[in-house]
Amino acid sequence: LLQMGMQALTSKDYVRASDHIQQSLELNKTHATAWRMLALSFEHQDRLAEAFSAYETAARLAPDDVAILRSVAILAGRLGHRQVAKRLLQTFLERSPGHADVTIQLATILRDEHQYADAIALMRDLITKTPENATAWQVLGSIVEFSGDTAGAMVFYEEALRLQPDFPKARRSLATCLMLQNDSQRALEALQLAQAMATEVKDVANLY
């Protein structure tokens, strides 16, 4: 049943995958990998609450599996469980320090909670290790901007764009800062460039 579920996952038939995996769990409810597969199939069906529950079960059954921990944390963030996500992300980084995506996600949560100093410290440490990470520079810029330092934020957005010129979110963020500084002509140019770069639906959504 698990093999059939995996085959369905591979072929992107997520409904059939979840059916097979749930049948397998009726025979063995302590199989962490099965719970993780079920969570993944639910996530692809946009059944996020069920996916979160399945990931939580997988994490309880395999507490040392940092990949499962990361999946739970990311989905907790998507569901708005900010404190749960923060705690899980911190635990993940204690076990696997330096993970870029997880560090960025944790810093974003800290930013949204106005813990700017802690968020900046996280991002500065990450950038020291991975200075070519354009997303890290963009997120650092957003933290500085949220703290009220528009001019300082622009420096980081510009560095993100130097590393990745076709980065629509960084371009849109730069446009916002230029607008706040009353540089309307450059702001309009940056916004138009950002919109032209946003070729996918997720890119357009991330502009705002």
Tab-separated table of C-alpha atoms in Angstrom:
chain	number	residue	atom	x	y	z
A	1	LEU	CA	0.000	0.000	0.000
A	2	LEU	CA	2.848	2.389	0.778
A	3	GLN	CA	4.505	1.546	-2.517
A	4	MET	CA	1.253	2.262	-4.348
A	5	GLY	CA	0.973	5.521	-2.429
A	6	MET	CA	4.522	6.483	-3.409
A	7	GLN	CA	3.809	5.683	-7.054
A	8	ALA	CA	0.701	7.880	-6.905
A	9	LEU	CA	2.724	10.699	-5.314
A	10	THR	CA	5.328	10.387	-8.049
A	11	SER	CA	2.638	10.612	-10.732
A	12	LYS	CA	1.039	13.577	-8.884
A	13	ASP	CA	-2.218	11.729	-8.264
A	14	TYR	CA	-2.478	13.071	-4.732
A	15	VAL	CA	-6.024	11.912	-3.996
A	16	ARG	CA	-5.170	8.309	-4.848
A	17	ALA	CA	-1.916	8.650	-2.906
A	18	SER	CA	-3.683	9.747	0.274
A	19	ASP	CA	-6.211	6.910	-0.090
A	20	HIS	CA	-3.483	4.249	-0.336
A	21	ILE	CA	-1.412	5.734	2.467
A	22	GLN	CA	-4.391	5.991	4.805
A	23	GLN	CA	-5.141	2.328	4.149
A	24	SER	CA	-1.556	1.454	5.057
A	25	LEU	CA	-1.846	3.429	8.306
A	26	GLU	CA	-4.902	1.408	9.281
A	27	LEU	CA	-2.490	-1.556	9.381
A	28	ASN	CA	0.382	0.284	11.102
A	29	LYS	CA	-0.216	3.644	12.758
A	30	THR	CA	3.397	3.984	13.959
A	31	HIS	CA	5.050	4.322	10.548
A	32	ALA	CA	6.576	7.822	10.530
A	33	THR	CA	7.375	7.769	6.817
A	34	ALA	CA	3.766	6.913	5.989
A	35	TRP	CA	2.532	9.875	8.039
A	36	ARG	CA	4.998	12.143	6.264
A	37	MET	CA	3.839	10.870	2.859
A	38	LEU	CA	0.221	11.396	3.898
A	39	ALA	CA	1.011	14.951	4.991
A	40	LEU	CA	2.663	15.644	1.654
A	41	SER	CA	-0.311	14.291	-0.287
A	42	PHE	CA	-2.715	16.398	1.809
A	43	GLU	CA	-0.540	19.480	1.323
A	44	HIS	CA	-0.712	19.092	-2.449
A	45	GLN	CA	-4.506	18.872	-2.166
A	46	ASP	CA	-4.495	22.117	-0.167
A	47	ARG	CA	-5.861	20.222	2.839
A	48	LEU	CA	-3.455	22.116	5.053
A	49	ALA	CA	-4.960	21.461	8.479
A	50	GLU	CA	-4.949	17.702	7.817
A	51	ALA	CA	-1.418	17.935	6.455
A	52	PHE	CA	-0.271	19.750	9.601
A	53	SER	CA	-1.824	17.077	11.814
A	54	ALA	CA	-0.127	14.316	9.820
A	55	TYR	CA	3.242	16.080	9.980
A	56	GLU	CA	2.829	16.496	13.756
A	57	THR	CA	2.225	12.762	14.107
A	58	ALA	CA	5.278	12.008	11.968
A	59	ALA	CA	7.384	14.348	14.117
A	60	ARG	CA	6.234	12.630	17.323
A	61	LEU	CA	7.120	9.229	15.882
A	62	ALA	CA	10.513	10.379	14.556
A	63	PRO	CA	11.622	13.237	16.848
A	64	ASP	CA	15.197	13.208	15.539
A	65	ASP	CA	14.184	13.601	11.881
A	66	VAL	CA	14.958	17.271	11.204
A	67	ALA	CA	13.403	17.131	7.725
A	68	ILE	CA	10.010	16.326	9.251
A	69	LEU	CA	10.520	19.033	11.875
A	70	ARG	CA	11.186	21.565	9.129
A	71	SER	CA	8.051	20.522	7.224
A	72	VAL	CA	5.914	20.933	10.350
A	73	ALA	CA	7.421	24.352	11.033
A	74	ILE	CA	6.878	25.624	7.496
A	75	LEU	CA	3.268	24.469	7.419
A	76	ALA	CA	2.638	25.924	10.885
A	77	GLY	CA	3.777	29.265	9.516
A	78	ARG	CA	1.475	28.964	6.504
A	79	LEU	CA	-1.450	28.204	8.802
A	80	GLY	CA	-0.711	31.246	10.951
A	81	HIS	CA	0.503	29.279	13.983
A	82	ARG	CA	3.361	31.739	14.425
A	83	GLN	CA	4.485	30.745	17.910
A	84	VAL	CA	4.447	27.047	17.032
A	85	ALA	CA	6.396	27.739	13.847
A	86	LYS	CA	8.946	29.885	15.715
A	87	ARG	CA	9.544	27.237	18.363
A	88	LEU	CA	9.941	24.483	15.759
A	89	LEU	CA	12.254	26.570	13.582
A	90	GLN	CA	14.452	27.386	16.569
A	91	THR	CA	14.604	23.688	17.457
A	92	PHE	CA	15.497	22.840	13.863
A	93	LEU	CA	18.348	25.373	13.824
A	94	GLU	CA	19.684	24.033	17.113
A	95	ARG	CA	20.014	20.644	15.429
A	96	SER	CA	20.991	21.868	11.949
A	97	PRO	CA	22.563	25.328	12.315
A	98	GLY	CA	23.068	27.515	9.281
A	99	HIS	CA	20.165	26.239	7.177
A	100	ALA	CA	19.399	29.236	4.928
A	101	ASP	CA	15.672	28.751	4.240
A	102	VAL	CA	14.854	28.013	7.877
A	103	THR	CA	16.946	30.957	9.113
A	104	ILE	CA	15.129	33.267	6.704
A	105	GLN	CA	11.736	31.999	7.793
A	106	LEU	CA	12.562	32.418	11.479
A	107	ALA	CA	13.941	35.918	10.876
A	108	THR	CA	10.721	36.829	9.042
A	109	ILE	CA	8.629	35.718	12.023
A	110	LEU	CA	10.841	37.707	14.399
A	111	ARG	CA	10.502	40.728	12.093
A	112	ASP	CA	6.715	40.470	12.153
A	113	GLU	CA	6.860	40.348	15.957
A	114	HIS	CA	8.991	43.545	15.934
A	115	GLN	CA	12.017	41.699	17.345
A	116	TYR	CA	14.240	43.537	14.906
A	117	ALA	CA	17.575	43.161	16.694
A	118	ASP	CA	17.250	39.374	16.924
A	119	ALA	CA	16.067	39.122	13.312
A	120	ILE	CA	18.947	41.282	12.052
A	121	ALA	CA	21.467	39.243	14.039
A	122	LEU	CA	20.182	36.036	12.442
A	123	MET	CA	20.389	37.460	8.935
A	124	ARG	CA	23.816	39.039	9.395
A	125	ASP	CA	25.166	35.675	10.539
A	126	LEU	CA	23.592	33.948	7.534
A	127	ILE	CA	24.937	36.550	5.090
A	128	THR	CA	28.419	36.207	6.584
A	129	LYS	CA	28.257	32.506	5.680
A	130	THR	CA	26.412	32.885	2.342
A	131	PRO	CA	27.083	36.393	0.998
A	132	GLU	CA	25.767	35.499	-2.469
A	133	ASN	CA	22.268	34.694	-1.174
A	134	ALA	CA	20.091	37.420	-2.732
A	135	THR	CA	17.018	36.416	-0.758
A	136	ALA	CA	18.927	36.846	2.494
A	137	TRP	CA	19.836	40.411	1.526
A	138	GLN	CA	16.219	41.138	0.560
A	139	VAL	CA	14.892	39.810	3.864
A	140	LEU	CA	17.514	41.769	5.809
A	141	GLY	CA	16.359	44.849	3.916
A	142	SER	CA	12.752	44.175	4.868
A	143	ILE	CA	13.685	43.882	8.558
A	144	VAL	CA	15.576	47.168	8.462
A	145	GLU	CA	12.700	48.811	6.580
A	146	PHE	CA	10.129	47.544	9.096
A	147	SER	CA	12.294	48.993	11.878
A	148	GLY	CA	11.905	52.426	10.263
A	149	ASP	CA	15.267	52.817	8.497
A	150	THR	CA	14.226	53.285	4.864
A	151	ALA	CA	17.617	54.508	3.657
A	152	GLY	CA	19.396	51.590	5.304
A	153	ALA	CA	16.931	49.113	3.807
A	154	MET	CA	17.636	50.414	0.299
A	155	VAL	CA	21.307	49.447	0.628
A	156	PHE	CA	20.335	45.831	1.242
A	157	TYR	CA	17.684	45.758	-1.502
A	158	GLU	CA	20.228	47.128	-3.964
A	159	GLU	CA	22.709	44.429	-2.965
A	160	ALA	CA	20.027	41.777	-3.503
A	161	LEU	CA	19.425	43.204	-6.982
A	162	ARG	CA	23.143	43.336	-7.743
A	163	LEU	CA	23.303	39.610	-6.987
A	164	GLN	CA	20.013	38.828	-8.753
A	165	PRO	CA	18.845	41.608	-11.109
A	166	ASP	CA	15.635	39.738	-12.006
A	167	PHE	CA	14.376	39.615	-8.390
A	168	PRO	CA	10.877	41.157	-8.536
A	169	LYS	CA	10.232	41.275	-4.794
A	170	ALA	CA	13.498	43.103	-4.092
A	171	ARG	CA	12.715	45.525	-6.945
A	172	ARG	CA	9.215	46.144	-5.537
A	173	SER	CA	10.640	46.681	-2.045
A	174	LEU	CA	13.123	49.185	-3.429
A	175	ALA	CA	10.256	51.002	-5.171
A	176	THR	CA	8.436	51.337	-1.847
A	177	CYS	CA	11.503	52.869	-0.188
A	178	LEU	CA	12.014	55.287	-3.067
A	179	MET	CA	8.396	56.353	-2.783
A	180	LEU	CA	8.793	56.970	0.950
A	181	GLN	CA	11.771	59.158	0.127
A	182	ASN	CA	9.673	61.137	-2.384
A	183	ASP	CA	11.719	59.902	-5.353
A	184	SER	CA	8.576	59.182	-7.369
A	185	GLN	CA	10.238	58.869	-10.788
A	186	ARG	CA	12.718	56.179	-9.711
A	187	ALA	CA	9.999	54.495	-7.637
A	188	LEU	CA	7.735	54.239	-10.701
A	189	GLU	CA	10.577	52.855	-12.821
A	190	ALA	CA	11.417	50.249	-10.166
A	191	LEU	CA	7.766	49.233	-9.801
A	192	GLN	CA	7.340	48.854	-13.561
A	193	LEU	CA	10.463	46.697	-13.697
A	194	ALA	CA	9.199	44.546	-10.823
A	195	GLN	CA	5.873	43.988	-12.539
A	196	ALA	CA	7.591	43.114	-15.805
A	197	MET	CA	9.797	40.577	-14.014
A	198	ALA	CA	6.883	38.892	-12.196
A	199	THR	CA	6.094	36.298	-14.833
A	200	GLU	CA	4.485	33.706	-12.539
A	201	VAL	CA	1.387	33.980	-10.338
A	202	LYS	CA	3.435	33.415	-7.169
A	203	ASP	CA	5.802	36.229	-8.205
A	204	VAL	CA	2.908	38.654	-8.656
A	205	ALA	CA	1.436	37.650	-5.275
A	206	ASN	CA	4.827	38.160	-3.606
A	207	LEU	CA	5.067	41.726	-4.883
A	208	TYR	CA	2.453	42.914	-2.392
